XYZ file of C-alpha atoms in Angstrom:
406
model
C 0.000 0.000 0.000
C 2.925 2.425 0.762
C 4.136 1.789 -2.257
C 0.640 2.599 -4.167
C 0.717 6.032 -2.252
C 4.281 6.693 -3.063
C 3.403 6.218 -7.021
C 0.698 8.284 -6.946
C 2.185 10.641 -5.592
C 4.946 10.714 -7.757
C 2.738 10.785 -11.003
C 0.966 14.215 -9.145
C 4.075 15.698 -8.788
C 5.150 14.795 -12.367
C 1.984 16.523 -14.516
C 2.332 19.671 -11.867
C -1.069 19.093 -10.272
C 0.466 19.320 -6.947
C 1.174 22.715 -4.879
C 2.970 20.744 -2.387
C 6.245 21.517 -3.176
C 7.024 18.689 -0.626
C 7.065 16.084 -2.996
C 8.064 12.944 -2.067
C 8.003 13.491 1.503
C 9.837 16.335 2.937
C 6.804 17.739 4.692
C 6.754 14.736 7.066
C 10.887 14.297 7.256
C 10.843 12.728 10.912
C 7.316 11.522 11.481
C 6.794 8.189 11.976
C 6.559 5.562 9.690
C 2.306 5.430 10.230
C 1.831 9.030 11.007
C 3.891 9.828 7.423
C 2.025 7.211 5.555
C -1.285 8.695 6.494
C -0.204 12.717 6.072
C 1.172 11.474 2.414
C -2.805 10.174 2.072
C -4.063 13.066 3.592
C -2.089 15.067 1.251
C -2.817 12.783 -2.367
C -6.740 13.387 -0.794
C -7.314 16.772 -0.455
C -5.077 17.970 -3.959
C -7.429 15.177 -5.387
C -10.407 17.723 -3.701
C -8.252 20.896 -5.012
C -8.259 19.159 -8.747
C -11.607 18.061 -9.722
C -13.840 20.751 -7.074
C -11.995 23.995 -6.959
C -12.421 26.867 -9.323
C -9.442 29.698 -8.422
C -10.731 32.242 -10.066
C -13.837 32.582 -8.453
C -12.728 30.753 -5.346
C -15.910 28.147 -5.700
C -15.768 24.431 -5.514
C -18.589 22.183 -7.118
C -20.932 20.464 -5.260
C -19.816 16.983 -6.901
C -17.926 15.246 -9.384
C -17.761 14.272 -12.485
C -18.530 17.953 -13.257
C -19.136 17.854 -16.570
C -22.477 19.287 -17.679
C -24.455 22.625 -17.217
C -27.737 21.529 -17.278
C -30.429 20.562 -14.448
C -28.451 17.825 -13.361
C -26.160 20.579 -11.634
C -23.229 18.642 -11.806
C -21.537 22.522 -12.196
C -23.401 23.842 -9.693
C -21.719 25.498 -6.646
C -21.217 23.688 -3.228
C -23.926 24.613 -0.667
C -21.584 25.981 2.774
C -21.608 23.226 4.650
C -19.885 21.297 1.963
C -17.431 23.941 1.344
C -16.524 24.506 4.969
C -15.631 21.157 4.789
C -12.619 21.850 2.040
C -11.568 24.371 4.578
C -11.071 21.905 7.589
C -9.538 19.645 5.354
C -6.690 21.552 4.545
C -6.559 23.412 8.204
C -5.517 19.854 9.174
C -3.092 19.598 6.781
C -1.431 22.591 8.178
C -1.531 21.361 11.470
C 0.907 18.561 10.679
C 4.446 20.385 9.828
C 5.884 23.298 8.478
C 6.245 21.918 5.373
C 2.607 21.001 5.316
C 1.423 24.803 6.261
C 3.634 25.879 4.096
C 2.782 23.837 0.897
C -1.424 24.375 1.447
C -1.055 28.402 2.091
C -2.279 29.438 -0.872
C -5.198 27.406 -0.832
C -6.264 27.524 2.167
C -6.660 31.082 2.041
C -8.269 31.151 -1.078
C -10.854 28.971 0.485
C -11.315 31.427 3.574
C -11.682 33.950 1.290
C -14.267 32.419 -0.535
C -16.517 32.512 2.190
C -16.888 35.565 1.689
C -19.202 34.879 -1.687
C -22.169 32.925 1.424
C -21.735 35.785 3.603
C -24.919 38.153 3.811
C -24.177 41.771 4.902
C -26.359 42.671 7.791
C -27.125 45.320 10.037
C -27.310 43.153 12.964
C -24.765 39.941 12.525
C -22.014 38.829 10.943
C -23.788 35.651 9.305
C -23.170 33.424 6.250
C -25.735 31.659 4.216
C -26.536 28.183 3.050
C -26.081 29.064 -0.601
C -23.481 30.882 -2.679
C -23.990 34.213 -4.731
C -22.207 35.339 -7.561
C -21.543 38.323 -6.097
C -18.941 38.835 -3.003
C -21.806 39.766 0.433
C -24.692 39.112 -1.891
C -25.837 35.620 -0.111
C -30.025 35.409 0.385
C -31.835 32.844 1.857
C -31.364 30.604 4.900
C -29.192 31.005 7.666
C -28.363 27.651 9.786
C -26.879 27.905 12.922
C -24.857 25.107 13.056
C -23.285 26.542 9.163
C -22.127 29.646 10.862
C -20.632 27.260 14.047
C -18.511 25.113 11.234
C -17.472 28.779 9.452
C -16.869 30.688 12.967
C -14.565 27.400 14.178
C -12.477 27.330 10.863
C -11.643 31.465 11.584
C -10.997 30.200 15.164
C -8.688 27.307 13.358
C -7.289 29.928 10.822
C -6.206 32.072 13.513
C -4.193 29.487 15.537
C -2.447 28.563 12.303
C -1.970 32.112 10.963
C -1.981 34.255 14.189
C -3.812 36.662 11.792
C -6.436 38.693 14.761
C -8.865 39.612 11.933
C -9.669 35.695 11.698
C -10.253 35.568 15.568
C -12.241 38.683 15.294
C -14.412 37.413 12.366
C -15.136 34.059 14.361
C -16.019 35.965 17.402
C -18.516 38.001 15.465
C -20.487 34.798 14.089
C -20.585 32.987 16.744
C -22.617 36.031 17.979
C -24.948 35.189 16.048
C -24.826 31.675 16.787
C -25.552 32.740 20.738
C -28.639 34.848 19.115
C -30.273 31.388 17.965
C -30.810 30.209 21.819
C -34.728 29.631 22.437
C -35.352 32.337 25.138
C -38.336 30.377 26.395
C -38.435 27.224 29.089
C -37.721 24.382 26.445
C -34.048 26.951 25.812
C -31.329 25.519 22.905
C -30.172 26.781 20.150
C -32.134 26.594 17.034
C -31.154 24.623 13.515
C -32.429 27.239 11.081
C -33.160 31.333 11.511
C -35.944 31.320 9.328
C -37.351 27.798 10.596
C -37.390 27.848 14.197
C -38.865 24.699 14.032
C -36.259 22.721 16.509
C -33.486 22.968 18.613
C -30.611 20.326 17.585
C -27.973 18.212 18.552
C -25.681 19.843 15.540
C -26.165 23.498 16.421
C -25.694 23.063 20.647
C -22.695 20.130 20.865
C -20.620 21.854 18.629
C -21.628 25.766 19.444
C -20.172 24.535 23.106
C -16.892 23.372 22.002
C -16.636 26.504 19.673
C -17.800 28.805 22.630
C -15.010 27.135 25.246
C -12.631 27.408 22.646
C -13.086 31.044 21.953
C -12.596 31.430 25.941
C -9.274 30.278 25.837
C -8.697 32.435 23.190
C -10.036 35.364 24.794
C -10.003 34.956 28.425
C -13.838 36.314 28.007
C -16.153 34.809 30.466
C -18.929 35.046 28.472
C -17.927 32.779 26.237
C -17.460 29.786 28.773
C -20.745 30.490 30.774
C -22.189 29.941 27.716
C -20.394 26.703 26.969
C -21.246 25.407 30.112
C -25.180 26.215 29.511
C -25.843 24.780 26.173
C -23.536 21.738 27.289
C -25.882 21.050 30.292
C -28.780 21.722 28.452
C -27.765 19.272 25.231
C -26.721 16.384 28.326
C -29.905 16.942 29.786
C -32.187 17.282 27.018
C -30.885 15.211 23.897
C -28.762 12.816 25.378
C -30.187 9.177 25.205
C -29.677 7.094 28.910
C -29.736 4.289 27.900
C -26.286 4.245 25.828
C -24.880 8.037 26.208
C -25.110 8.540 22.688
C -27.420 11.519 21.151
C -30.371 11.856 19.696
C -30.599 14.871 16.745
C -33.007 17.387 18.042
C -35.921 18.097 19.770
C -38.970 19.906 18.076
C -41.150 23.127 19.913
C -43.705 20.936 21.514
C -40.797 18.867 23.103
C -41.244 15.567 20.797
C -37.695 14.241 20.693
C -36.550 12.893 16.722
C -33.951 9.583 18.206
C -31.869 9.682 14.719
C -28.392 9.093 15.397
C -25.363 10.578 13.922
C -21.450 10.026 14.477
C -21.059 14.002 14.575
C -23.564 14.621 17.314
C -21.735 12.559 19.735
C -18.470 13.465 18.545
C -19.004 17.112 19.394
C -20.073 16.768 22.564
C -17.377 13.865 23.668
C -14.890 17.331 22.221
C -17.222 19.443 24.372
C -16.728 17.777 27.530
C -13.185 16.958 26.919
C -12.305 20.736 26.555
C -14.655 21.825 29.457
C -13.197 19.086 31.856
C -9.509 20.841 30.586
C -10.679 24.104 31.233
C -12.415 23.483 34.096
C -10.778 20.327 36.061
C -14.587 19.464 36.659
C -14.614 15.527 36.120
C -18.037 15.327 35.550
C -17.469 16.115 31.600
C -14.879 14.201 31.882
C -16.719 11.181 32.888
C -19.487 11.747 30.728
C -16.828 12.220 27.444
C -15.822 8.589 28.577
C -19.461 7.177 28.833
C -20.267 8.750 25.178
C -17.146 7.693 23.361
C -17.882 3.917 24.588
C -21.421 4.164 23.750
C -20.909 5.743 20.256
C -18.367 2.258 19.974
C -20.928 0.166 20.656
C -23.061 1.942 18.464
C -21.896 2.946 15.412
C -19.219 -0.267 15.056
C -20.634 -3.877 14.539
C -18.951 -7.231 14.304
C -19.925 -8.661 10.546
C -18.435 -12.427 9.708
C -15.735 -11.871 11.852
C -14.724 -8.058 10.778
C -15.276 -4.904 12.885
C -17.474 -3.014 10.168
C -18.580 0.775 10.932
C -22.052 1.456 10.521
C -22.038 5.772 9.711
C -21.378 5.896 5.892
C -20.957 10.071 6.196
C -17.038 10.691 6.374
C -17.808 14.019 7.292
C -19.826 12.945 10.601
C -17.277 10.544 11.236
C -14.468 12.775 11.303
C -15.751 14.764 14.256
C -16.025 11.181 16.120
C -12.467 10.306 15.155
C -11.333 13.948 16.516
C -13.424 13.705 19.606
C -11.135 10.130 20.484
C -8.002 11.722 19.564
C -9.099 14.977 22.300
C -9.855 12.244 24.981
C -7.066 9.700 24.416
C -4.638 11.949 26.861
C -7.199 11.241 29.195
C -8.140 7.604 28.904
C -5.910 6.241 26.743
C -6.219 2.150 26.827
C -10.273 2.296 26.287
C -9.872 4.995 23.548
C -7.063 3.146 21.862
C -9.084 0.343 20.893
C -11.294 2.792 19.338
C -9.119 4.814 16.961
C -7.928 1.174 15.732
C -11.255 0.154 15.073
C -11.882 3.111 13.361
C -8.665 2.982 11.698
C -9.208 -0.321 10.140
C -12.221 0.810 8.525
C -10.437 4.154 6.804
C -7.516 1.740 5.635
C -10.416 -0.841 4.368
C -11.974 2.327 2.113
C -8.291 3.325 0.780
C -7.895 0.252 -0.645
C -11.198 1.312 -3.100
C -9.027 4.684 -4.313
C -10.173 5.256 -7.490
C -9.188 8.081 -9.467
C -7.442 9.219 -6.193
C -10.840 10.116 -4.556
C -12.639 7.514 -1.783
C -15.831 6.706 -1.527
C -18.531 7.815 1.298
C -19.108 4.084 2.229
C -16.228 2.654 3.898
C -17.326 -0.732 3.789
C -18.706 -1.872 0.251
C -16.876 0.812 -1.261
C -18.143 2.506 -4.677
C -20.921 1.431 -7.105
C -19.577 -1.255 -10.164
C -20.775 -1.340 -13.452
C -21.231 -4.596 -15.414
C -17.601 -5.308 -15.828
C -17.342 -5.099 -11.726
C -15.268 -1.627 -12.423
C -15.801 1.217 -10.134
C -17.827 4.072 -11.385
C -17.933 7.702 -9.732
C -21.239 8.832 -9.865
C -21.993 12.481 -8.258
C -18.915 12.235 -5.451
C -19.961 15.093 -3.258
C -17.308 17.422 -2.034
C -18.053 17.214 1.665
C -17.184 13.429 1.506
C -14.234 13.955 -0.237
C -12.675 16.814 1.631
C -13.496 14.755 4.952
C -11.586 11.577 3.764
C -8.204 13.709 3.599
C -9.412 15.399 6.804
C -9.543 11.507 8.360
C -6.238 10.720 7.195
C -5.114 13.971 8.572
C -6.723 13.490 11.712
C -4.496 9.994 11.755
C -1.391 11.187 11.413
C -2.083 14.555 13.944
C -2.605 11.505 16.652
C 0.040 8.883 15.871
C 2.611 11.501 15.259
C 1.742 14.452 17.949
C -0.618 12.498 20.567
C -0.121 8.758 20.926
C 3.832 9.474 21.474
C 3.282 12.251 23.868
């Protein structure tokens, strides 16, 4: 398999597709042998993502691939935010990994911040970006999602640890004002999903607007910020959190009727939550609670099948946030969490082996459709999955090389 990666990385470099002047390794000079092999994935992923998605010149990235044809099939059509936060993570983690690395993505990178700019809706009130992309540069209309602005506010919080640039931590501060403006002021309280469908109050815009709210505390030193961490932490435990296995449900509508779908993301961001409030804090209770999710999600989302530990979640993108939610409690529990990043592990090294045209599929376990002649065919790869499967890799080789050795 190292091999495989090493030739296809070599034929990137070759026909110039490549910004990673890195080539052949020099990025990851001194990782380990498993921490380099998954960075050189990680890296062969997301310029696989920067090939076939992004358009430069009007810093856009299609919503899936092949992108071939203009008509209503909207194979050209741009990638909703959510999606194209997603290219934004993936190469933040990228960065994370070296010098070399940081060095290398730069360019893109910040041509994908800046391309946020194309969602964002100029308001009076709040800095807020929109589920859809305009044309035009602060020219976004429609919907507003909560949790969207939580994933754009944490990748300016990310941007600004990498960069050290205070316009990114202002500009994250600023939205996740208006994330705090979606909490229910009435006695069911939460955060909303949507502005303009105040319908619910959901797993995916409380877990993670806690873990982004603590984080901008330790950024800030501004109390606000972890008081209210600590309230829409308690109120997701409390109010979305299933007993029976400390995994989450996905929200909870007005008239308190709870909807018990299941996602990997959910619990991920509130295992992160806890983990970084239990830091910040030294309150074990989070702690505790981080450890009783992380072993439930196990249990959940991985099942033995003829012998093989298969995962269950075919979204990379939710999965990610469960890998990354381990890796944050591992320091703390490290034998039962172990077991868990190798189970998880084995299923991201199962999907490599189905790289075809250097892009994974979504489902990690039977891999992409075949046609008659049992070859693989690509049909409408969306751009969140994609971005996330470098992001996993990524994710890999942050732990084996920066936490597992620690």
């Amino acid at each position: 398999m190292k091999r495989a990666i090493g030739i296809a990385l070599s034929a990137f470099c070759l026909f110039g597709a490549v910004s990673f002047t890195g080539c052949g390794g020099a990025p990851f000079a001194g990782f380990n042998e498993k921490a380099k092999e998954y960075a050189e994935r990680a890296v062969l992923l997301n310029e696989s993502v920067r090939e076939k998605y992004w358009e430069k010149d009007v810093l856009s990235v299609y919503h899936y691939y092949p992108n071939v044809t203009e008509d209503a099939s909207g194979d050209r059509s741009p990638a909703y935010v959510w999606p194209y936060t997603e290219t934004v993570a993936a190469s933040w983690r990228l960065a994370t990994l070296s010098k070399g690395a940081k060095k290398d993505v730069t360019e893109y990178y910040k041509g994908t911040i800046e391309g946020f700019e194309y969602y964002r809706s100029f308001r009076d009130d709040y800095h807020t970006y929109c589920a859809s992309r305009s044309p035009m540069v602060g020219m976004a209309a429609g919907d507003t999602y909560y949790d969207d602005n939580i994933w754009i506010s944490r990748e300016f919080l990310n941007a600004y640890e990498i960069f050290g640039d205070e316009q990114y931590l202002t500009t994250s501060g600023e939205v996740a004002k208006f994330v705090w403006s979606g909490w229910a002021d009435d006695e069911l309280g939460g955060i909303y999903w949507c502005e303009q469908k105040k319908n619910s109050r959901n797993t995916c815009s409380n877990a993670p607007a806690s873990l982004l709210f603590a984080r901008l505390y330790e950024a800030t030193q501004d109390e606000v910020w972890l008081e209210r961490a600590v309230r829409v932490y308690d109120w997701t435990y409390r109010t979305l959190r299933d007993p029976s296995d400390n995994v989450y449900w996905d929200n909870i509508g007005n008239e308190g009727n709870i909807n018990t779908w299941k996602f990997t993301y959910n619990t991920g961001s509130m295992i992160s939550a806890g983990v970084k409030l239990y830091e910040i804090t030294n309150d074990a209770k989070y702690l505790d609670q981080a450890k009783a999710s992380a072993r439930g999600a196990y249990g959940h989302w991985f099942k033995e099948q003829n012998g093989d530990v298969q995962i269950t979640s075919d979204n990379p993108w939710f999965n990610v946030l469960l890998l990354e939610s381990w890796t944050e409690l591992y320091p703390h529990d490290k034998e039962a969490t172990l077991s868990y990043i190798e189970g998880y592990e084995h299923n991201l090294n199962r999907a490599y082996g189905f790289l075809h045209d250097n892009l994974m599929p979504s489902n990690w376990v039977t891999g992409w459709k075949k046609n008659d002649a049992g070859e693989p065919v690509i049909e409408k790869a969306n751009v969140l999955d994609m971005a996330a499967n470098s992001e996993n890799f990524g994710t890999l080789a942050y732990f084996y090389q920066y936490i597992k050795e620690k």
